[in-house]
mmCIF file of C-alpha atoms in Angstrom:
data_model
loop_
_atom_site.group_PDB
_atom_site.id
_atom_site.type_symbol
_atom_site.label_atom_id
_atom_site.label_comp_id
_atom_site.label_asym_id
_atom_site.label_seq_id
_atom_site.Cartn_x
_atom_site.Cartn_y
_atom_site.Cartn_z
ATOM 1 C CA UNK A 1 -14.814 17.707 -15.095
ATOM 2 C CA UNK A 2 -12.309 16.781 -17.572
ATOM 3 C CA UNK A 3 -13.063 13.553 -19.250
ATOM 4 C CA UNK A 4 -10.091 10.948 -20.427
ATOM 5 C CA UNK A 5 -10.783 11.650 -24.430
ATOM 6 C CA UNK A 6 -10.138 15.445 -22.824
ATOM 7 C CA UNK A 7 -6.835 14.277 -21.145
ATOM 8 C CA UNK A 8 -5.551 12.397 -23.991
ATOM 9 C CA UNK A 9 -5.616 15.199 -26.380
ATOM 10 C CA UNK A 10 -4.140 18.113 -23.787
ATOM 11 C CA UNK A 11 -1.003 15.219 -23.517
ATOM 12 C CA UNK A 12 -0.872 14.555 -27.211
ATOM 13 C CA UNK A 13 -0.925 18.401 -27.809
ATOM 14 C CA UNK A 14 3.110 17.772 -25.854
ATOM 15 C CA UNK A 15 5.672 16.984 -28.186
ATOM 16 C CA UNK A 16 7.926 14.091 -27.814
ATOM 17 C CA UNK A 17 11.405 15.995 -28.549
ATOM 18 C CA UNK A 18 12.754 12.479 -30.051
ATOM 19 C CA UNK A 19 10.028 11.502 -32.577
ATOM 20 C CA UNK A 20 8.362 14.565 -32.841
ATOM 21 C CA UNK A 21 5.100 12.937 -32.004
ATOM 22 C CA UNK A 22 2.707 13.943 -29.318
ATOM 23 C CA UNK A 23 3.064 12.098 -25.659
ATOM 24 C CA UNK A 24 -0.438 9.807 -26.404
ATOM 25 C CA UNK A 25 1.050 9.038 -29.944
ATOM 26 C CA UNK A 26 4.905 8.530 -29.072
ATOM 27 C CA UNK A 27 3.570 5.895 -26.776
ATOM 28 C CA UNK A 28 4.953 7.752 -23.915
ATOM 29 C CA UNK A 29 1.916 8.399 -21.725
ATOM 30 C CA UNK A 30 1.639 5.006 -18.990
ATOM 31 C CA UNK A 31 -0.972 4.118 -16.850
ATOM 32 C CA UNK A 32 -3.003 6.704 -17.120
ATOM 33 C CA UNK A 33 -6.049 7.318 -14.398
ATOM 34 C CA UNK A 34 -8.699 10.089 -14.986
ATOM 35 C CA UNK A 35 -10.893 10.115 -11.937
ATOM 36 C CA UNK A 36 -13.041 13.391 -11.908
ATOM 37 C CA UNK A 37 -10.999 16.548 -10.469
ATOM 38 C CA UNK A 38 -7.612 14.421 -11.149
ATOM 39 C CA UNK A 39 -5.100 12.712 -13.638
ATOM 40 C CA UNK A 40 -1.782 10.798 -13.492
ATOM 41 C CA UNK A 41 0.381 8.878 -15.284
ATOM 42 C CA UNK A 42 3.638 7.761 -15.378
ATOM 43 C CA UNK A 43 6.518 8.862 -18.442
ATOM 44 C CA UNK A 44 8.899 6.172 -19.046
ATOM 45 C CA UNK A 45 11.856 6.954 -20.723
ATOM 46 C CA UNK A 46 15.516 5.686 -21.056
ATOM 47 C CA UNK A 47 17.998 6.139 -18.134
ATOM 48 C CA UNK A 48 20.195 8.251 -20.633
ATOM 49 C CA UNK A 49 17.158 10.451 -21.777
ATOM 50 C CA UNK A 50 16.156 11.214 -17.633
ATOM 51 C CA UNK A 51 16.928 14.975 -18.519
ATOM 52 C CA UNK A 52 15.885 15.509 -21.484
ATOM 53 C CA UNK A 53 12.416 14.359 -20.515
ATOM 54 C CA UNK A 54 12.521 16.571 -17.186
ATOM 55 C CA UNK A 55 11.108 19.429 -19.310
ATOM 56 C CA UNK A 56 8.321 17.691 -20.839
ATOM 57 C CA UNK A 57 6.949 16.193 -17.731
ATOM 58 C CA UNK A 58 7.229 19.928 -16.413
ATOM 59 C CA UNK A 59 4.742 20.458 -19.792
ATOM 60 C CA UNK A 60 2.380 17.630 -19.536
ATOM 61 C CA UNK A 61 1.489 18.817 -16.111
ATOM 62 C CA UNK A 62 1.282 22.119 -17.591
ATOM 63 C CA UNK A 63 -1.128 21.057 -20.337
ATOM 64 C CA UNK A 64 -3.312 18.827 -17.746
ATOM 65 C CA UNK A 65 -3.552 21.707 -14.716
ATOM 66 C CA UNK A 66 -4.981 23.723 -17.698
ATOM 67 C CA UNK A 67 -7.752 21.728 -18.420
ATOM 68 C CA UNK A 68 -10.697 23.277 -16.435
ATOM 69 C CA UNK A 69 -12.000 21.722 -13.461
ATOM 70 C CA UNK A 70 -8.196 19.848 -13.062
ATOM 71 C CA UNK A 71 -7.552 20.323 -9.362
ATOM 72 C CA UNK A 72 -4.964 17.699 -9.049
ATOM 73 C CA UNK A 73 -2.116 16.521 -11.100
ATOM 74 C CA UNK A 74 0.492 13.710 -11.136
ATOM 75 C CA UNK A 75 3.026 13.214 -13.610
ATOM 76 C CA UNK A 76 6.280 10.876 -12.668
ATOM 77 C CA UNK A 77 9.392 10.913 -14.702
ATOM 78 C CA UNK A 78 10.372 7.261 -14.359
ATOM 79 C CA UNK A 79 13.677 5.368 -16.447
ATOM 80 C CA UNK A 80 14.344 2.132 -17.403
ATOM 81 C CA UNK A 81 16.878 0.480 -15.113
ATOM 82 C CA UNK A 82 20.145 -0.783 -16.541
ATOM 83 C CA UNK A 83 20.164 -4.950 -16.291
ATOM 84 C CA UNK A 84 22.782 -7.509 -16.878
ATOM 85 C CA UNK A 85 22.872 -10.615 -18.646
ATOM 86 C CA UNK A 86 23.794 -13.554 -16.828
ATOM 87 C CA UNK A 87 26.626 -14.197 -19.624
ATOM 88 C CA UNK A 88 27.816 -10.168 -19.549
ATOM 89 C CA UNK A 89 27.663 -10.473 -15.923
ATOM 90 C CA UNK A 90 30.241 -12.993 -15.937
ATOM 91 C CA UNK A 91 32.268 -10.648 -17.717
ATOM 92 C CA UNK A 92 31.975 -7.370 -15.854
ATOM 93 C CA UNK A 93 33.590 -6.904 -12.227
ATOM 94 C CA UNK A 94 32.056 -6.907 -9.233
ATOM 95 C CA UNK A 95 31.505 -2.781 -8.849
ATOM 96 C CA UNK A 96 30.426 -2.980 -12.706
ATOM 97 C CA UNK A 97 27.300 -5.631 -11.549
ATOM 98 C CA UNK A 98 26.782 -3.861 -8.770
ATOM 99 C CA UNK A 99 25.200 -0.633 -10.970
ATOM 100 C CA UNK A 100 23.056 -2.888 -12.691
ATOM 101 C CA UNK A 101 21.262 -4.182 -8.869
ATOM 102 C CA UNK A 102 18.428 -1.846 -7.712
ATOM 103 C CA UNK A 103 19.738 -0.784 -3.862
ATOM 104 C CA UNK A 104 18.505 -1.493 -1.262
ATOM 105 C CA UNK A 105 15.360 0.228 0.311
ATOM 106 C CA UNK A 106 16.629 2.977 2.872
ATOM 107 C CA UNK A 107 13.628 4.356 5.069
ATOM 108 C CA UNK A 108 13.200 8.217 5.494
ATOM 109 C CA UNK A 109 11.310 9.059 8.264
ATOM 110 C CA UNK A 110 8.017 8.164 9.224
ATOM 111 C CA UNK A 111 4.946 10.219 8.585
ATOM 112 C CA UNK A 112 4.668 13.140 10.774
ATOM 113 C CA UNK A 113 2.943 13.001 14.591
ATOM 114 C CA UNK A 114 2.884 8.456 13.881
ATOM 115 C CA UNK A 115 4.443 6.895 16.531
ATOM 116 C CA UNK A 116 4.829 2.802 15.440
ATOM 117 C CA UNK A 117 3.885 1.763 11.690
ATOM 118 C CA UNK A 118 2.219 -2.044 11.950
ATOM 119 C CA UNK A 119 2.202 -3.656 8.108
ATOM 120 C CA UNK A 120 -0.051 -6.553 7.955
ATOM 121 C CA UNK A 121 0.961 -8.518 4.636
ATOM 122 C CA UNK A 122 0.215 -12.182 2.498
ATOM 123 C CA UNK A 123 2.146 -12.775 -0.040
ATOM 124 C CA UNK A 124 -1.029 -14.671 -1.769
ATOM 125 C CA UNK A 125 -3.641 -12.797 -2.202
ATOM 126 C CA UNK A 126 -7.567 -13.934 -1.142
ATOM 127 C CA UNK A 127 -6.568 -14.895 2.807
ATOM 128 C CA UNK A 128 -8.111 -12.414 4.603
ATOM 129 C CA UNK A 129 -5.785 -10.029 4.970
ATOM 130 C CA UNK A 130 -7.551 -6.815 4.694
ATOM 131 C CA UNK A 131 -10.228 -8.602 6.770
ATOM 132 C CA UNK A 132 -8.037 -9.022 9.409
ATOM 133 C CA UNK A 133 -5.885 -5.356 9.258
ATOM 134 C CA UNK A 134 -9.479 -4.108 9.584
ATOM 135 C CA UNK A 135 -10.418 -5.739 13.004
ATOM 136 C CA UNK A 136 -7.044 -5.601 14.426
ATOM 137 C CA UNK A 137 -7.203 -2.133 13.484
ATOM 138 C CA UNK A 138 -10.660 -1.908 15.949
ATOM 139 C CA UNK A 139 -9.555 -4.291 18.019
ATOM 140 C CA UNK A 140 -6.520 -1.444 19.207
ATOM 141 C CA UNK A 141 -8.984 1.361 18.905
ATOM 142 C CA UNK A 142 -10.603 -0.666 21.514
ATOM 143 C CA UNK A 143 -7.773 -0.547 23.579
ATOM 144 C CA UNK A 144 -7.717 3.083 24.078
ATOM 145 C CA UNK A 145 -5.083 3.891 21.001
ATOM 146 C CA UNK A 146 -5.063 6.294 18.809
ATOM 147 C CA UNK A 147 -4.999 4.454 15.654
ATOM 148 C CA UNK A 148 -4.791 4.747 11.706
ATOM 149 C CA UNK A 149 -5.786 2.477 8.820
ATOM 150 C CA UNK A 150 -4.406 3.051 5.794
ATOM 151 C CA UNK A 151 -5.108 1.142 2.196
ATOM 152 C CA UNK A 152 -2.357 0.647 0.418
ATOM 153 C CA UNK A 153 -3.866 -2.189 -1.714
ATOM 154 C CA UNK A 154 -4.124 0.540 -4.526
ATOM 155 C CA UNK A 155 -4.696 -2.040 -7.380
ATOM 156 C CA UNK A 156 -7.659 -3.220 -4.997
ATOM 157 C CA UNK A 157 -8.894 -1.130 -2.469
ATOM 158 C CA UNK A 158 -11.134 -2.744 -0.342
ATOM 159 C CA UNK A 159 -11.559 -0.717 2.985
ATOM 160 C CA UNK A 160 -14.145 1.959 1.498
ATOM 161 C CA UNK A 161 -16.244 -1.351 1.167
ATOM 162 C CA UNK A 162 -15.257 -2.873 4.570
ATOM 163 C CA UNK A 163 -15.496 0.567 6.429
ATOM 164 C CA UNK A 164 -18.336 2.104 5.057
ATOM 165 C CA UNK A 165 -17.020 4.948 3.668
ATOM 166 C CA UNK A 166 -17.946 7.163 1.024
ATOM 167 C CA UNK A 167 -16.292 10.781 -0.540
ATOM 168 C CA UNK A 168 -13.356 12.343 -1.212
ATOM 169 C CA UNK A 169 -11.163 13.414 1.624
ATOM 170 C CA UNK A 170 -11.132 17.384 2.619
ATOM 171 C CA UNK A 171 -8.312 19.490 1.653
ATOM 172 C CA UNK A 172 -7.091 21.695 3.980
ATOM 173 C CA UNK A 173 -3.351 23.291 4.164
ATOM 174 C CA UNK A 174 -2.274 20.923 1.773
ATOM 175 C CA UNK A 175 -3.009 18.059 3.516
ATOM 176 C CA UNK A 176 -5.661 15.660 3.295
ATOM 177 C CA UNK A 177 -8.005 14.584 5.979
ATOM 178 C CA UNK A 178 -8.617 11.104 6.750
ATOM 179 C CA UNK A 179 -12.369 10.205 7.160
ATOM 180 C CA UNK A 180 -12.609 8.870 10.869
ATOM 181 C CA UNK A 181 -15.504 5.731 11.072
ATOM 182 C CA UNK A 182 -15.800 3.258 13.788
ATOM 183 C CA UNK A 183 -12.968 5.221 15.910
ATOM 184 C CA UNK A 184 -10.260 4.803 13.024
ATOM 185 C CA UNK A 185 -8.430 7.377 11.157
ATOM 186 C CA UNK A 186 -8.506 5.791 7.437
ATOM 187 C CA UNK A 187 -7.300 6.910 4.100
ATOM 188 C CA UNK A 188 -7.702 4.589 0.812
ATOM 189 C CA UNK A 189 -7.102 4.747 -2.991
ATOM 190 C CA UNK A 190 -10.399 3.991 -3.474
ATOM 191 C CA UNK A 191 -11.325 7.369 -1.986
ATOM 192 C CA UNK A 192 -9.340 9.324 -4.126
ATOM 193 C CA UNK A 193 -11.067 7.301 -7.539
ATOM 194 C CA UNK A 194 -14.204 6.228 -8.877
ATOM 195 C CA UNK A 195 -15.369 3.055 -7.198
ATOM 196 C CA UNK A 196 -15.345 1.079 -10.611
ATOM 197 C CA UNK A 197 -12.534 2.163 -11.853
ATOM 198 C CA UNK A 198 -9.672 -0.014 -12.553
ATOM 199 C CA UNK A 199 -6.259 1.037 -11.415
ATOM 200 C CA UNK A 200 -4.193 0.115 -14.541
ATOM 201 C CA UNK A 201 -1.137 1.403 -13.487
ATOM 202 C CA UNK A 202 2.303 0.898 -13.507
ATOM 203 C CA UNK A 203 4.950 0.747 -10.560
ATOM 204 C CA UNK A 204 5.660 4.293 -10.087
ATOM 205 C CA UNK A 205 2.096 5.504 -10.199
ATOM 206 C CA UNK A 206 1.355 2.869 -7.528
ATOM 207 C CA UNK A 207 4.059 3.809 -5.607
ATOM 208 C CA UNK A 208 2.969 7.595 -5.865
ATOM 209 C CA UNK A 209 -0.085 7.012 -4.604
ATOM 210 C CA UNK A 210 1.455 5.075 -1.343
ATOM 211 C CA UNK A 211 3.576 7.921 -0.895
ATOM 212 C CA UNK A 212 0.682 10.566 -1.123
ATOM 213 C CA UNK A 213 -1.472 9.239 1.250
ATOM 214 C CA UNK A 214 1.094 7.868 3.776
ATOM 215 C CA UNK A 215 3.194 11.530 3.746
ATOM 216 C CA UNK A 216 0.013 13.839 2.889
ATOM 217 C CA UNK A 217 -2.714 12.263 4.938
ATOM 218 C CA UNK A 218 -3.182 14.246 8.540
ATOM 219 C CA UNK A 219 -2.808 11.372 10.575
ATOM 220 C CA UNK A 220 -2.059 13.052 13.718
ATOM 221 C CA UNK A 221 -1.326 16.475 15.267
ATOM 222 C CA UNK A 222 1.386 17.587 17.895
ATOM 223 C CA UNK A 223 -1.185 17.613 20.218
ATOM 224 C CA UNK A 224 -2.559 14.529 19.580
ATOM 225 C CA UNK A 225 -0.021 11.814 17.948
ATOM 226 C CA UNK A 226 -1.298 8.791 16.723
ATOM 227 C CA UNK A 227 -0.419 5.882 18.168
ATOM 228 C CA UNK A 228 -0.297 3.564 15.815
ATOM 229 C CA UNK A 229 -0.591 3.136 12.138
ATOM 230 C CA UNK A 230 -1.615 -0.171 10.304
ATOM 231 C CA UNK A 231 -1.038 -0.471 6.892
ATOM 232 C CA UNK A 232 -2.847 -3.090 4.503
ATOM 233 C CA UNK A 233 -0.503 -3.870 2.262
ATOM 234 C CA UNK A 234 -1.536 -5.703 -1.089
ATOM 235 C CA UNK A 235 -0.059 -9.551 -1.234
ATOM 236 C CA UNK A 236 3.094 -9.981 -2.879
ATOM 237 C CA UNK A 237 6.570 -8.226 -2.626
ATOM 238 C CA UNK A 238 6.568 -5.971 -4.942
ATOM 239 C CA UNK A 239 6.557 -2.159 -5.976
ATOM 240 C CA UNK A 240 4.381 -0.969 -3.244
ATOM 241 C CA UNK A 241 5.803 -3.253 -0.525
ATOM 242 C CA UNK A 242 9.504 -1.886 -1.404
ATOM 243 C CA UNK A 243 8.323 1.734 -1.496
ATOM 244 C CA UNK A 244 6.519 1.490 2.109
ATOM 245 C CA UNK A 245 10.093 0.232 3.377
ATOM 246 C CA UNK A 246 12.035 2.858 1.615
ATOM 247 C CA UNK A 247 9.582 5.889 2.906
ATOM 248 C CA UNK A 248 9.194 5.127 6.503
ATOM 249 C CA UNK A 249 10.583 2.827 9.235
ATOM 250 C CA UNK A 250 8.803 -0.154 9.711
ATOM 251 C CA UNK A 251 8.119 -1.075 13.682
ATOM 252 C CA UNK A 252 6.879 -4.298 12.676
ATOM 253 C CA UNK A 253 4.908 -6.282 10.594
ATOM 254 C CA UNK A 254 2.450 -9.249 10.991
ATOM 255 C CA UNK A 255 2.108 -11.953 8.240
ATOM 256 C CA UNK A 256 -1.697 -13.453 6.992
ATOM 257 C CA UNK A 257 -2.243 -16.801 5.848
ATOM 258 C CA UNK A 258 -4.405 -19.913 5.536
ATOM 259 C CA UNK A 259 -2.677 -22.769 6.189
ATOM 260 C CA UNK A 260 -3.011 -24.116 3.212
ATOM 261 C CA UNK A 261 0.955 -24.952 2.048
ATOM 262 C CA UNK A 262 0.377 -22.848 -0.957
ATOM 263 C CA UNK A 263 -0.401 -20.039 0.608
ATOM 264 C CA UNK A 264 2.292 -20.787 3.670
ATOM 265 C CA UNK A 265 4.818 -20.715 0.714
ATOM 266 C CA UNK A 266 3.823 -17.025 -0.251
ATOM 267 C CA UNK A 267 3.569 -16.422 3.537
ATOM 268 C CA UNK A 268 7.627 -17.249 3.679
ATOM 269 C CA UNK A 269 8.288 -14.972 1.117
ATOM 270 C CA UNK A 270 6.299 -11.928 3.087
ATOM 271 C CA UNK A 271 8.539 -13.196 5.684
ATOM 272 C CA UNK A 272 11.539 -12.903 3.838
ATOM 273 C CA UNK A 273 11.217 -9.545 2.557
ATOM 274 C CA UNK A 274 10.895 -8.248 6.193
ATOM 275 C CA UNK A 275 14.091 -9.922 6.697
ATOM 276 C CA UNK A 276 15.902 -8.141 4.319
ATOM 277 C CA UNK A 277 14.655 -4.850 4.863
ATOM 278 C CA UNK A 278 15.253 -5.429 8.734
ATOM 279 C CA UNK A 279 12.276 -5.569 9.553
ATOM 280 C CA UNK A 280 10.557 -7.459 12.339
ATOM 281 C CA UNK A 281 8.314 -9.682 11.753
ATOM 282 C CA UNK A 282 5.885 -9.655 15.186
ATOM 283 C CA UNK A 283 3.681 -12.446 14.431
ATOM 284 C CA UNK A 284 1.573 -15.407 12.299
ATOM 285 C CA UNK A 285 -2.109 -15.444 11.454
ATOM 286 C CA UNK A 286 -3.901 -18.123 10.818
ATOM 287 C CA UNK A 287 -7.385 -17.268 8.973
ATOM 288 C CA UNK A 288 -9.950 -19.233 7.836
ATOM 289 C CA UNK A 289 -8.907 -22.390 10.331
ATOM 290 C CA UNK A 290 -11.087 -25.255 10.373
ATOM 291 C CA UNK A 291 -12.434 -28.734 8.713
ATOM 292 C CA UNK A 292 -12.398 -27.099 4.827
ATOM 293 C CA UNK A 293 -9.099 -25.210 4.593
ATOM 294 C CA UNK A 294 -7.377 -27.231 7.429
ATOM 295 C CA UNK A 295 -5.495 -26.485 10.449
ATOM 296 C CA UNK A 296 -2.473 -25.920 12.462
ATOM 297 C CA UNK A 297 -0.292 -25.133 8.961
ATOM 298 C CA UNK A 298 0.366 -21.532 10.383
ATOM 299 C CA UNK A 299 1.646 -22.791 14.022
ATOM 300 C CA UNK A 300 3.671 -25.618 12.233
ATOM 301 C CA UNK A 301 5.020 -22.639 9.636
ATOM 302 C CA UNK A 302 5.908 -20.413 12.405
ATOM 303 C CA UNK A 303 7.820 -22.681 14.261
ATOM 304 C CA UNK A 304 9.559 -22.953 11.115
ATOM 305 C CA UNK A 305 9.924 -19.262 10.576
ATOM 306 C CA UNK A 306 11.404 -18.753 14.092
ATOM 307 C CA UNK A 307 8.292 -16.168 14.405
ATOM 308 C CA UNK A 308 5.481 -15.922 17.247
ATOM 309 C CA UNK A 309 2.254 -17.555 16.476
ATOM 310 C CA UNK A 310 -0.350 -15.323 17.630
ATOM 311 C CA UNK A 311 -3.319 -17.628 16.500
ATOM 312 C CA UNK A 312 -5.954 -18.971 14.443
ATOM 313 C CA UNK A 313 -9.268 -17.118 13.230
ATOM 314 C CA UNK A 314 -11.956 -19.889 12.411
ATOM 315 C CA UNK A 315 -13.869 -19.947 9.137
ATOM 316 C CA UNK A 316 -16.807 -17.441 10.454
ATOM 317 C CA UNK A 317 -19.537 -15.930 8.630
ATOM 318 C CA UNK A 318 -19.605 -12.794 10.518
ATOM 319 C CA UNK A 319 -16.694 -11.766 9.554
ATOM 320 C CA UNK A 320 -17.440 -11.779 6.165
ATOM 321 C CA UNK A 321 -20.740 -10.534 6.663
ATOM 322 C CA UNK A 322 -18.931 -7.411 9.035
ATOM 323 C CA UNK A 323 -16.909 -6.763 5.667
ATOM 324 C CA UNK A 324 -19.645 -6.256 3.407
ATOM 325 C CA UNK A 325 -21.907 -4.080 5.912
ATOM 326 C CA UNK A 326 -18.858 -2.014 6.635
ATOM 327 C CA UNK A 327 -19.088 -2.614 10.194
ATOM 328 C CA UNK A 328 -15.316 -5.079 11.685
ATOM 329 C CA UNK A 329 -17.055 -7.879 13.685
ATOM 330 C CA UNK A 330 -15.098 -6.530 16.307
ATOM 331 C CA UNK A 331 -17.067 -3.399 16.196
ATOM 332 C CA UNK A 332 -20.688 -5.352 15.590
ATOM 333 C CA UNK A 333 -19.976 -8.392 18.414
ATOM 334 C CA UNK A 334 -17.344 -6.768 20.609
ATOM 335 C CA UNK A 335 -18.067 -9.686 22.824
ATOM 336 C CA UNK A 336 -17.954 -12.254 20.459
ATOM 337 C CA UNK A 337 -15.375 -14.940 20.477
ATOM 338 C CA UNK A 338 -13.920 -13.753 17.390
ATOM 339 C CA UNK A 339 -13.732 -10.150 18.873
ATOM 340 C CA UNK A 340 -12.201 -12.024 21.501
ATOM 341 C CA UNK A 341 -9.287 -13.183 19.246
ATOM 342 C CA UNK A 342 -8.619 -9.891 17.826
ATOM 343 C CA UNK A 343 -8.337 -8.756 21.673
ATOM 344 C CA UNK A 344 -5.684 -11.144 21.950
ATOM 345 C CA UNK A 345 -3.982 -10.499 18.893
ATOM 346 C CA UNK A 346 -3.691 -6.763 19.495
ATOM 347 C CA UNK A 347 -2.670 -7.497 23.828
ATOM 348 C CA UNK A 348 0.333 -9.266 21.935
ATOM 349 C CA UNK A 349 1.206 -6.324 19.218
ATOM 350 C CA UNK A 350 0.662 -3.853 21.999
ATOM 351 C CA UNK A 351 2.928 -5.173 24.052
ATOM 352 C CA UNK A 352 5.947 -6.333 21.395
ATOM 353 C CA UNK A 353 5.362 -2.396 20.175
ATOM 354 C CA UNK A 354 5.653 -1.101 23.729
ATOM 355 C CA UNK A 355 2.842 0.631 23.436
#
């Protein structure tokens, strides 16, 4: 397989039509990821030079696809964005501020043979969140749905870990399959990559990599749709939050915090997002409940929110321990009490989805 000293050169051996350099030593080449059979990266140029670059991304892929052993390639022609001083801004009118705003995200469609997409989000990171996507996930398997899990934490992929899974997904007519463990259909990042690796990459790599595996994963079949697909997003409101919105319709999205007031003030901000994209936000949370984090900051913050509280998940050691053995809690103690949450949870969802 191609190593990354390999890469670098095949990219260098591209020649910046500006400077004359090579990509690697015009500086042009951005969070690059090598990761056996594959290699990405993202060229940023200037909004102005968008066509003259189209070309030489055409090349680089060229030069990488090459390479033996290079089975897939990703190379995304990304431009600076014009932005506007606050004192220009003053200056300019109304339609000439306007260019300078990013637009608002304006869904597609949703991936093929899915019929509701569930988001479970933080905006602070280290709450649970994939922890809880995972069981609710098994908790509507256990329903009778169809369902989906995808990772699109792709700075931090966790559910190889908290599923058990292992390998590359199959290939077949240009699709990939989604490994299928404890009932679920899941796809993650850290599938696709070594599991050390660090994903060093910028925005629009991130954002590819949501919108490979959410449009090119075989999630369902006209013969047999999916039901429903949860997506654990990575906290924040950022690149990868904006480009689920923008690729497929949202049917909902449920927010996960501790209810700690620092991370209810992230939570808000989730919440807000949601808002603005018109999205629904079908309920509240509350992980790690009890005498060390606190409790009752999640119902209080709902109420606040105007959003349904759907509960509180106590600070339990199975559920951590269910995480690292790659078998949900709700899987492992389907009669547990905390199983028994996660019932209720996804009774609620089911219903608000009309599923």
């Amino acid at each position: 397989m191609p190593d990354r000293e390999t890469v670098l050169a095949a990219l260098d051996a591209v020649i910046d039509p500006k400077s004359g350099k090579g990509l690697v030593a015009a500086g042009l080449v951005q969070g690059l990821v090598v990761a056996d059979d594959r290699a990405g990266f993202a060229l940023e140029v200037k909004a102005s030079d968008a066509a003259l670059y189209a070309p030489v991304r055409d090349a680089a892929e060229a030069a990488l696809k090459a390479l033996e052993g290079m089975v897939k390639v990703a190379v995304v022609l990304t431009a600076e964005t014009l932005t506007v001083s606050a004192p220009r801004r003053a200056s300019l009118s109304p339609q000439a501020v306007d260019q300078g705003r990013p637009k608002a995200p304006v869904a597609t469609a949703r991936p093929a043979h899915v019929r509701r997409v569930l988001a479970v989000a933080s905006g602070k990171g280290g709450v649970g969140k994939s922890t809880v996507a995972v069981n609710l996930a098994a908790a509507l398997s256990a329903r009778g749905l169809s369902v989906g899990l995808l990772d699109a934490d792709v700075y931090g992929p966790s559910l190889p870990t908290m599923l058990g899974m292992s390998g590359k997904p199959e290939y077949r007519d240009g699709m990939m399959e989604p490994h299928v463990v404890h009932g679920l259909k899941a796809m993650s990042v850290g599938l696709l990559t070594k599991a050390d690796d660090a994903m060093i990459w910028r925005g629009p790599m991130a954002s590819q990599a949501l919108t490979q595996m959410l449009t090119q994963t075989r999630w369902g079949t006209e013969a047999e749709q999916l039901d429903i697909l949860v997506v654990d997003l990575p906290p924040g409101t950022g690149d990868v939050q904006l480009t689920l919105v923008q690729k497929t319709p949202l049917d909902g999205a449920v927010i996960v915090s501790t209810p700690q007031e620092v991370a209810l003030a992230d939570a808000r901000r989730a919440h807000t997002l949601f808002q603005k994209v018109e999205t629904p936000t079908l309920g509240l949370i509350e992980n790690m409940s009890g005498p060390i984090f606190g409790r009752g900051g999640g119902e209080a913050e709902a109420g606040r929110l105007g959003i349904p509280y759907l509960g509180d998940l106590p600070l339990d050691a199975a559920l951590r321990e269910g995480g690292d053995a790659g078998v949900p809690v709700v899987v492992s103690d389907s009669q547990g009490e905390i199983a028994m949450r996660f019932a209720g949870f996804a009774a609620a969802l089911v219903e608000k989805l009309g599923l």
